[in-house]
mmCIF file of C-alpha atoms in Angstrom:
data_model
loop_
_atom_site.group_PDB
_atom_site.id
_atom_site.type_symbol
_atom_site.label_atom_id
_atom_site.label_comp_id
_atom_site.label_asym_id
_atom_site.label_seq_id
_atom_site.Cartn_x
_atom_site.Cartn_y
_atom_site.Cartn_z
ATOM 1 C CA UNK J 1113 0.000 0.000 0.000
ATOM 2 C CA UNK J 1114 2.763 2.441 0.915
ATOM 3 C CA UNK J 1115 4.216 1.474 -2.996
ATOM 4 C CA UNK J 1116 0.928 3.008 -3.951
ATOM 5 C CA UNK J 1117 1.192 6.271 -2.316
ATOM 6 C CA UNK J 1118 2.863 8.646 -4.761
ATOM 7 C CA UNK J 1119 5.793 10.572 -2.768
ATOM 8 C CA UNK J 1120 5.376 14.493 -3.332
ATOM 9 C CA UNK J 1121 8.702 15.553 -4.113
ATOM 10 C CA UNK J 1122 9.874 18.067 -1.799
ATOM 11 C CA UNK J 1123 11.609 21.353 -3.137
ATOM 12 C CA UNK J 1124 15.135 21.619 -2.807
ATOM 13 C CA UNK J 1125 16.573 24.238 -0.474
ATOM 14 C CA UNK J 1126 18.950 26.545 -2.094
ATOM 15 C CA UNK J 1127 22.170 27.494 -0.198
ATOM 16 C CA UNK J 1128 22.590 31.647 -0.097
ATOM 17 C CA UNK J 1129 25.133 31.450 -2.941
ATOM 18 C CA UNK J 1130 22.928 28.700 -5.053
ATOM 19 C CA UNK J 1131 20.331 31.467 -4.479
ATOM 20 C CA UNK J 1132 22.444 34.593 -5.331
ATOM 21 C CA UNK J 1133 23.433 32.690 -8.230
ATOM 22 C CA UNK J 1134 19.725 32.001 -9.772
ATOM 23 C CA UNK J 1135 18.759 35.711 -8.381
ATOM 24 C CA UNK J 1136 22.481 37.043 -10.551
ATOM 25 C CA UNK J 1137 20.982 34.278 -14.079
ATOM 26 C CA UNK J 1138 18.083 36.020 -14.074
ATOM 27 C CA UNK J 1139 19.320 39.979 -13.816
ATOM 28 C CA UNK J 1140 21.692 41.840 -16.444
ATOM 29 C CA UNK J 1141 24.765 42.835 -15.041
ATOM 30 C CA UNK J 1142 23.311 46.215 -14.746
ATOM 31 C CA UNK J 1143 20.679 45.081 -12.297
ATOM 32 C CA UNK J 1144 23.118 42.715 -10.900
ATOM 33 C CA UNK J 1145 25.535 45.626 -9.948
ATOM 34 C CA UNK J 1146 23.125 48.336 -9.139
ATOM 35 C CA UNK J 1147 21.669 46.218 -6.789
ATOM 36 C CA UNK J 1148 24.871 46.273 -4.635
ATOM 37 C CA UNK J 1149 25.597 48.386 -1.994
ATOM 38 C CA UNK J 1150 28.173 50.842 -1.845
ATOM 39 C CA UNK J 1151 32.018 49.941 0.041
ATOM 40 C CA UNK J 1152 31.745 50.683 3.513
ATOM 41 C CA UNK J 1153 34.840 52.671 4.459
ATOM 42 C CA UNK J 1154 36.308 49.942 6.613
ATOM 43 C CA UNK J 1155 35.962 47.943 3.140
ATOM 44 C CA UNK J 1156 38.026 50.694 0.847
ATOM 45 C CA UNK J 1157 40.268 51.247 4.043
ATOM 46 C CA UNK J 1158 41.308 47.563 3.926
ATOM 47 C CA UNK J 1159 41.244 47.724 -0.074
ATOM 48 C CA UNK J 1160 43.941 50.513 -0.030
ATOM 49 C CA UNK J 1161 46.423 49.363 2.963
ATOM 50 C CA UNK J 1162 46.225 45.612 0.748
ATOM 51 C CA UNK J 1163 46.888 47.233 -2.464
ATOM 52 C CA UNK J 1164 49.720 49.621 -1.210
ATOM 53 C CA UNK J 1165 51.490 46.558 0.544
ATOM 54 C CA UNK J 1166 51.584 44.711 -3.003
ATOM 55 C CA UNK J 1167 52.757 47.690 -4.893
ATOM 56 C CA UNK J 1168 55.364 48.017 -2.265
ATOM 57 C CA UNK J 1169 56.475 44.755 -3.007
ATOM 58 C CA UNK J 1170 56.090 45.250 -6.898
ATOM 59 C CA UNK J 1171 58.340 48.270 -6.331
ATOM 60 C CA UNK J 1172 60.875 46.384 -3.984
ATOM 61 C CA UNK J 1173 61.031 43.584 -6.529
ATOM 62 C CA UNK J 1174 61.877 46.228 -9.335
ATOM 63 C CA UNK J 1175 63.928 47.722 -7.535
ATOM 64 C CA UNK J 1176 66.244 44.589 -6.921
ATOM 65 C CA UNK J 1177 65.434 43.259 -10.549
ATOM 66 C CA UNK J 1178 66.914 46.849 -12.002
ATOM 67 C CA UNK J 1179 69.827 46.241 -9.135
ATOM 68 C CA UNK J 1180 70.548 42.828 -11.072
ATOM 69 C CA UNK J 1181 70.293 43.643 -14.284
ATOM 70 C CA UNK J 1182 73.069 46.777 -13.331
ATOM 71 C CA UNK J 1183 76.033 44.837 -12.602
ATOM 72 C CA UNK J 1184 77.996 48.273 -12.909
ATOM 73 C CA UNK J 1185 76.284 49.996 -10.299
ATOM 74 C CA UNK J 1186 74.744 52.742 -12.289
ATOM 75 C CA UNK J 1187 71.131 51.973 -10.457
ATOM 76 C CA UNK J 1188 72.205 54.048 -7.602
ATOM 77 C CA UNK J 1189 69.994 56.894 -9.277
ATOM 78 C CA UNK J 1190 66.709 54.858 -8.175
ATOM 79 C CA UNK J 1191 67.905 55.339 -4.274
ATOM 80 C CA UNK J 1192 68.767 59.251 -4.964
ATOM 81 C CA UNK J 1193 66.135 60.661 -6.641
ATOM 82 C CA UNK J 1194 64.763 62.370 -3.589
ATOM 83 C CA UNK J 1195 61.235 62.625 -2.847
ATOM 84 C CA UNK J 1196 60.004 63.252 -6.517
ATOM 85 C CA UNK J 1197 61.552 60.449 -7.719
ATOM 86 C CA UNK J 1198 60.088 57.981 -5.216
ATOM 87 C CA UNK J 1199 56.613 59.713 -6.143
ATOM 88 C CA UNK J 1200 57.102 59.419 -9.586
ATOM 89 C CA UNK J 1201 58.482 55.056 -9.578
ATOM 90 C CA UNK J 1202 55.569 54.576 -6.873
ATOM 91 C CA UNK J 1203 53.499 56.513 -9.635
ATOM 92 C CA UNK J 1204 54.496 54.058 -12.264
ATOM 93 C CA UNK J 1205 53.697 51.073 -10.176
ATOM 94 C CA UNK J 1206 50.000 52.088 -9.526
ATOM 95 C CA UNK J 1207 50.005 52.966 -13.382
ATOM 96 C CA UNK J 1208 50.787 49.050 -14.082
ATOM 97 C CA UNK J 1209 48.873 47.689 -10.708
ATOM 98 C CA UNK J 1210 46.014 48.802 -11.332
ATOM 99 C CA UNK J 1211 45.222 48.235 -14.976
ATOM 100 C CA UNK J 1212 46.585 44.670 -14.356
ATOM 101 C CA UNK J 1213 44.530 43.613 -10.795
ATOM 102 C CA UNK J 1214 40.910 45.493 -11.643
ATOM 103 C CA UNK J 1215 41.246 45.850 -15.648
ATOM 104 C CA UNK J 1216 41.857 42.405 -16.029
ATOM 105 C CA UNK J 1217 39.824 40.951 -13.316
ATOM 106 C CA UNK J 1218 36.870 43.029 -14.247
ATOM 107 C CA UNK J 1219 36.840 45.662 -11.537
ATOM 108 C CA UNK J 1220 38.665 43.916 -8.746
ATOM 109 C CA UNK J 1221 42.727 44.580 -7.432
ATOM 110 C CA UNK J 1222 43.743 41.988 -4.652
ATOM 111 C CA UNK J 1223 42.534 44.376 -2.144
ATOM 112 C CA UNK J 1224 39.065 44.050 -3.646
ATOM 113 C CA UNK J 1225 39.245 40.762 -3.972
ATOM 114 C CA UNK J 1226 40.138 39.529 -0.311
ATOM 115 C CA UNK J 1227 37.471 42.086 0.810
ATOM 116 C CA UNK J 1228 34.752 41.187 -1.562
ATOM 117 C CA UNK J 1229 34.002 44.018 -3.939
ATOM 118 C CA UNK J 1230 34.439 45.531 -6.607
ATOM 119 C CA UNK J 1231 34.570 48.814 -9.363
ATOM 120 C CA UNK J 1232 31.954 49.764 -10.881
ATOM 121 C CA UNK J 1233 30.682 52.276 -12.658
ATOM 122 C CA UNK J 1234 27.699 54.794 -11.244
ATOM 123 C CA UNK J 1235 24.925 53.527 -12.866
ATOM 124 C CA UNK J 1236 26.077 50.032 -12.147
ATOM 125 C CA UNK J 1237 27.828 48.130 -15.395
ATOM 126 C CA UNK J 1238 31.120 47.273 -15.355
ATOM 127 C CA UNK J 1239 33.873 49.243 -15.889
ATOM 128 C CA UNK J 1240 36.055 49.094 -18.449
ATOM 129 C CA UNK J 1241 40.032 49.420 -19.088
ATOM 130 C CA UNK J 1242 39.495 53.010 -19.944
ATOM 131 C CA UNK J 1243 37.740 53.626 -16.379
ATOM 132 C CA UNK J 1244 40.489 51.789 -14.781
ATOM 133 C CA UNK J 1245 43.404 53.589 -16.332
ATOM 134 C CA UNK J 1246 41.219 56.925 -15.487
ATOM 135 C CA UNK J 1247 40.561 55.691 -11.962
ATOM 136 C CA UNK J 1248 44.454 54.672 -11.661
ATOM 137 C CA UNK J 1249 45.729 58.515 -13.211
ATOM 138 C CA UNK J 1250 43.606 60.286 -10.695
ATOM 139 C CA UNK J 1251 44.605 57.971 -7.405
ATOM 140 C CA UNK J 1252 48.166 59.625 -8.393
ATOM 141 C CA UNK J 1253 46.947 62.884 -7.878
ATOM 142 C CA UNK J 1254 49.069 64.407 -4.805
ATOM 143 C CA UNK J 1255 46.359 63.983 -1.119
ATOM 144 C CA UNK J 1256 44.042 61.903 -3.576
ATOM 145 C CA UNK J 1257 44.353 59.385 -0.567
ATOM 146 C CA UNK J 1258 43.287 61.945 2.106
ATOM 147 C CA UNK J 1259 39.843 63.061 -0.264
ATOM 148 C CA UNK J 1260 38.199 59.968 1.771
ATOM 149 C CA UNK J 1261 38.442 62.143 4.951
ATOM 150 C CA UNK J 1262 35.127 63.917 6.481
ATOM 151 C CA UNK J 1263 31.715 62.324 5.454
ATOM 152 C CA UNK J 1264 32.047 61.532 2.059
ATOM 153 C CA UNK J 1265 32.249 57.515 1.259
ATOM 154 C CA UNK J 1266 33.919 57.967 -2.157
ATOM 155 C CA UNK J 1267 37.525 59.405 -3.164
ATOM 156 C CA UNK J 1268 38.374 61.951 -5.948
ATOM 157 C CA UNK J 1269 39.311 58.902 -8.143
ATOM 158 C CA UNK J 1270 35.672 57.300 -7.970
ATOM 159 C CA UNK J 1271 33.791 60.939 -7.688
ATOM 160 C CA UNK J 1272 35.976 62.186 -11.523
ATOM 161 C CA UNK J 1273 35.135 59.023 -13.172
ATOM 162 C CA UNK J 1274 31.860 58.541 -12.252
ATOM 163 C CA UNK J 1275 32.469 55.310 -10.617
ATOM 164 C CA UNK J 1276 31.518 53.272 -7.143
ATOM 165 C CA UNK J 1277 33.214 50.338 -5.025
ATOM 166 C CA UNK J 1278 30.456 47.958 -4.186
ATOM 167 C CA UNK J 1279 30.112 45.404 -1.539
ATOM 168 C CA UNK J 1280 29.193 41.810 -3.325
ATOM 169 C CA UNK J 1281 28.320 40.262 -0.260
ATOM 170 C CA UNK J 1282 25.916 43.344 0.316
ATOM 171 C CA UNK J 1283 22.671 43.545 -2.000
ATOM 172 C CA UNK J 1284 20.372 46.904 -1.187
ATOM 173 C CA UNK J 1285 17.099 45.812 0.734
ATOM 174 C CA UNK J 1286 14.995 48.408 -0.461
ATOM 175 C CA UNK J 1287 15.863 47.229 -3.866
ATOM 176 C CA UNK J 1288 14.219 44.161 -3.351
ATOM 177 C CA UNK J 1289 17.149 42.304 -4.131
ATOM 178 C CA UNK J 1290 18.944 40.315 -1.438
#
C-alpha cells in the first residue's frame, strides 16, 4: 500500500550562494551591480592598505630586478632621486597595478578581492580598461588618498570618473534584491 502512495517531491533548499546565483541568471549585469551596496569605508580602508602593501612589493622587486640587471652599479639613481623620484616610480607602479589587478579581473585589485568588492561604474555596469586607467591617473593625484576624509564615502578617483566600489556580499534591501 505504501508502494501506492505517490511521494510528493519536496523542493530543494537553495544554499545563499545557489540562491544569489539564480537571483544574478536572471538579472543583467546592470541590475546585478546596481543592486549592490556601496564599500563601507572599513571595506576601501582595507582595499587601499592591501593594495599599497603589493605595490610596495612590486616596487621592492623592481627595484632589486633593475639592481641585477646593473652589474655596474649605475642603479644608484633609483635610491637618490629624492622625494620626486620615489613619487614618480611609486606613480608608475599604480600605473601598471592597477590596470593589471581590476582591468583584467573586471573591476577587482587583490585588495578588492580579499574584501569582496568591486569597481563599478555609477549607474552600475562594469567598468572598463578606460575607467580603470582613469581611476588609476587620478589615485596619483598628490592627497588623492586623504579626499576619503570627512563624510564623504567615495575618493576623488571614484567621484571624476563617475564610478563606485560595491560590496558583493551586500545587495540593497529596499531594492528588493537580497
Amino acid at each position: 500500500m505504501s508502494s501506492d502512495i505517490k511521494r510528493k517531491k519536496q523542493p530543494k533548499t537553495l544554499t545563499a550562494m545557489e540562491f544569489d546565483d539564480l537571483l544574478d541568471d536572471n538579472l543583467s549585469t546592470e541590475s546585478r551591480y546596481a543592486a549592490l551596496a556601496d564599500a563601507s569605508k572599513g571595506k576601501r580602508f582595507w582595499n587601499y592598505l592591501i593594495d599599497q602593501t603589493c605595490m610596495m612589493v612590486i616596487g621592492f622587486l623592481a627595484g632589486i630586478a633593475i639592481a641585477l640587471a646593473d652589474p655596474y652599479g649605475n642603479e644608484t639613481w633609483l635610491l637618490n632621486s629624492g622625494a620626486i623620484g620615489n613619487y614618480l616610480f611609486g606613480a608608475f607602479i599604480a600605473l601598471v597595478y592597477y590596470p593589471l589587478t581590476e582591468g583584467l579581473l573586471g573591476g577587482k585589485s587583490i585588495g578588492k578581492l580579499l574584501t569582496g568588492t568591486r569597481a563599478v561604474r555609477q549607474d552600475g555596469t562594469k567598468v572598463d580598461m578606460q575607467d580603470v586607467f582613469l581611476r588609476t591617473l587620478s589615485r596619483v593625484v598628490p592627497f588623492e588618498a586623504w579626499s576619503f576624509l570627512g563624510s564623504k564615502d567615495r575618493g576623488w578617483h571614484d567621484e571624476w570618473t563617475k564610478t563606485k566600489v560595491v560590496d558583493e556580499k551586500h545587495r540593497h534591501q529596499s531594492k528588493g534584491v537580497y
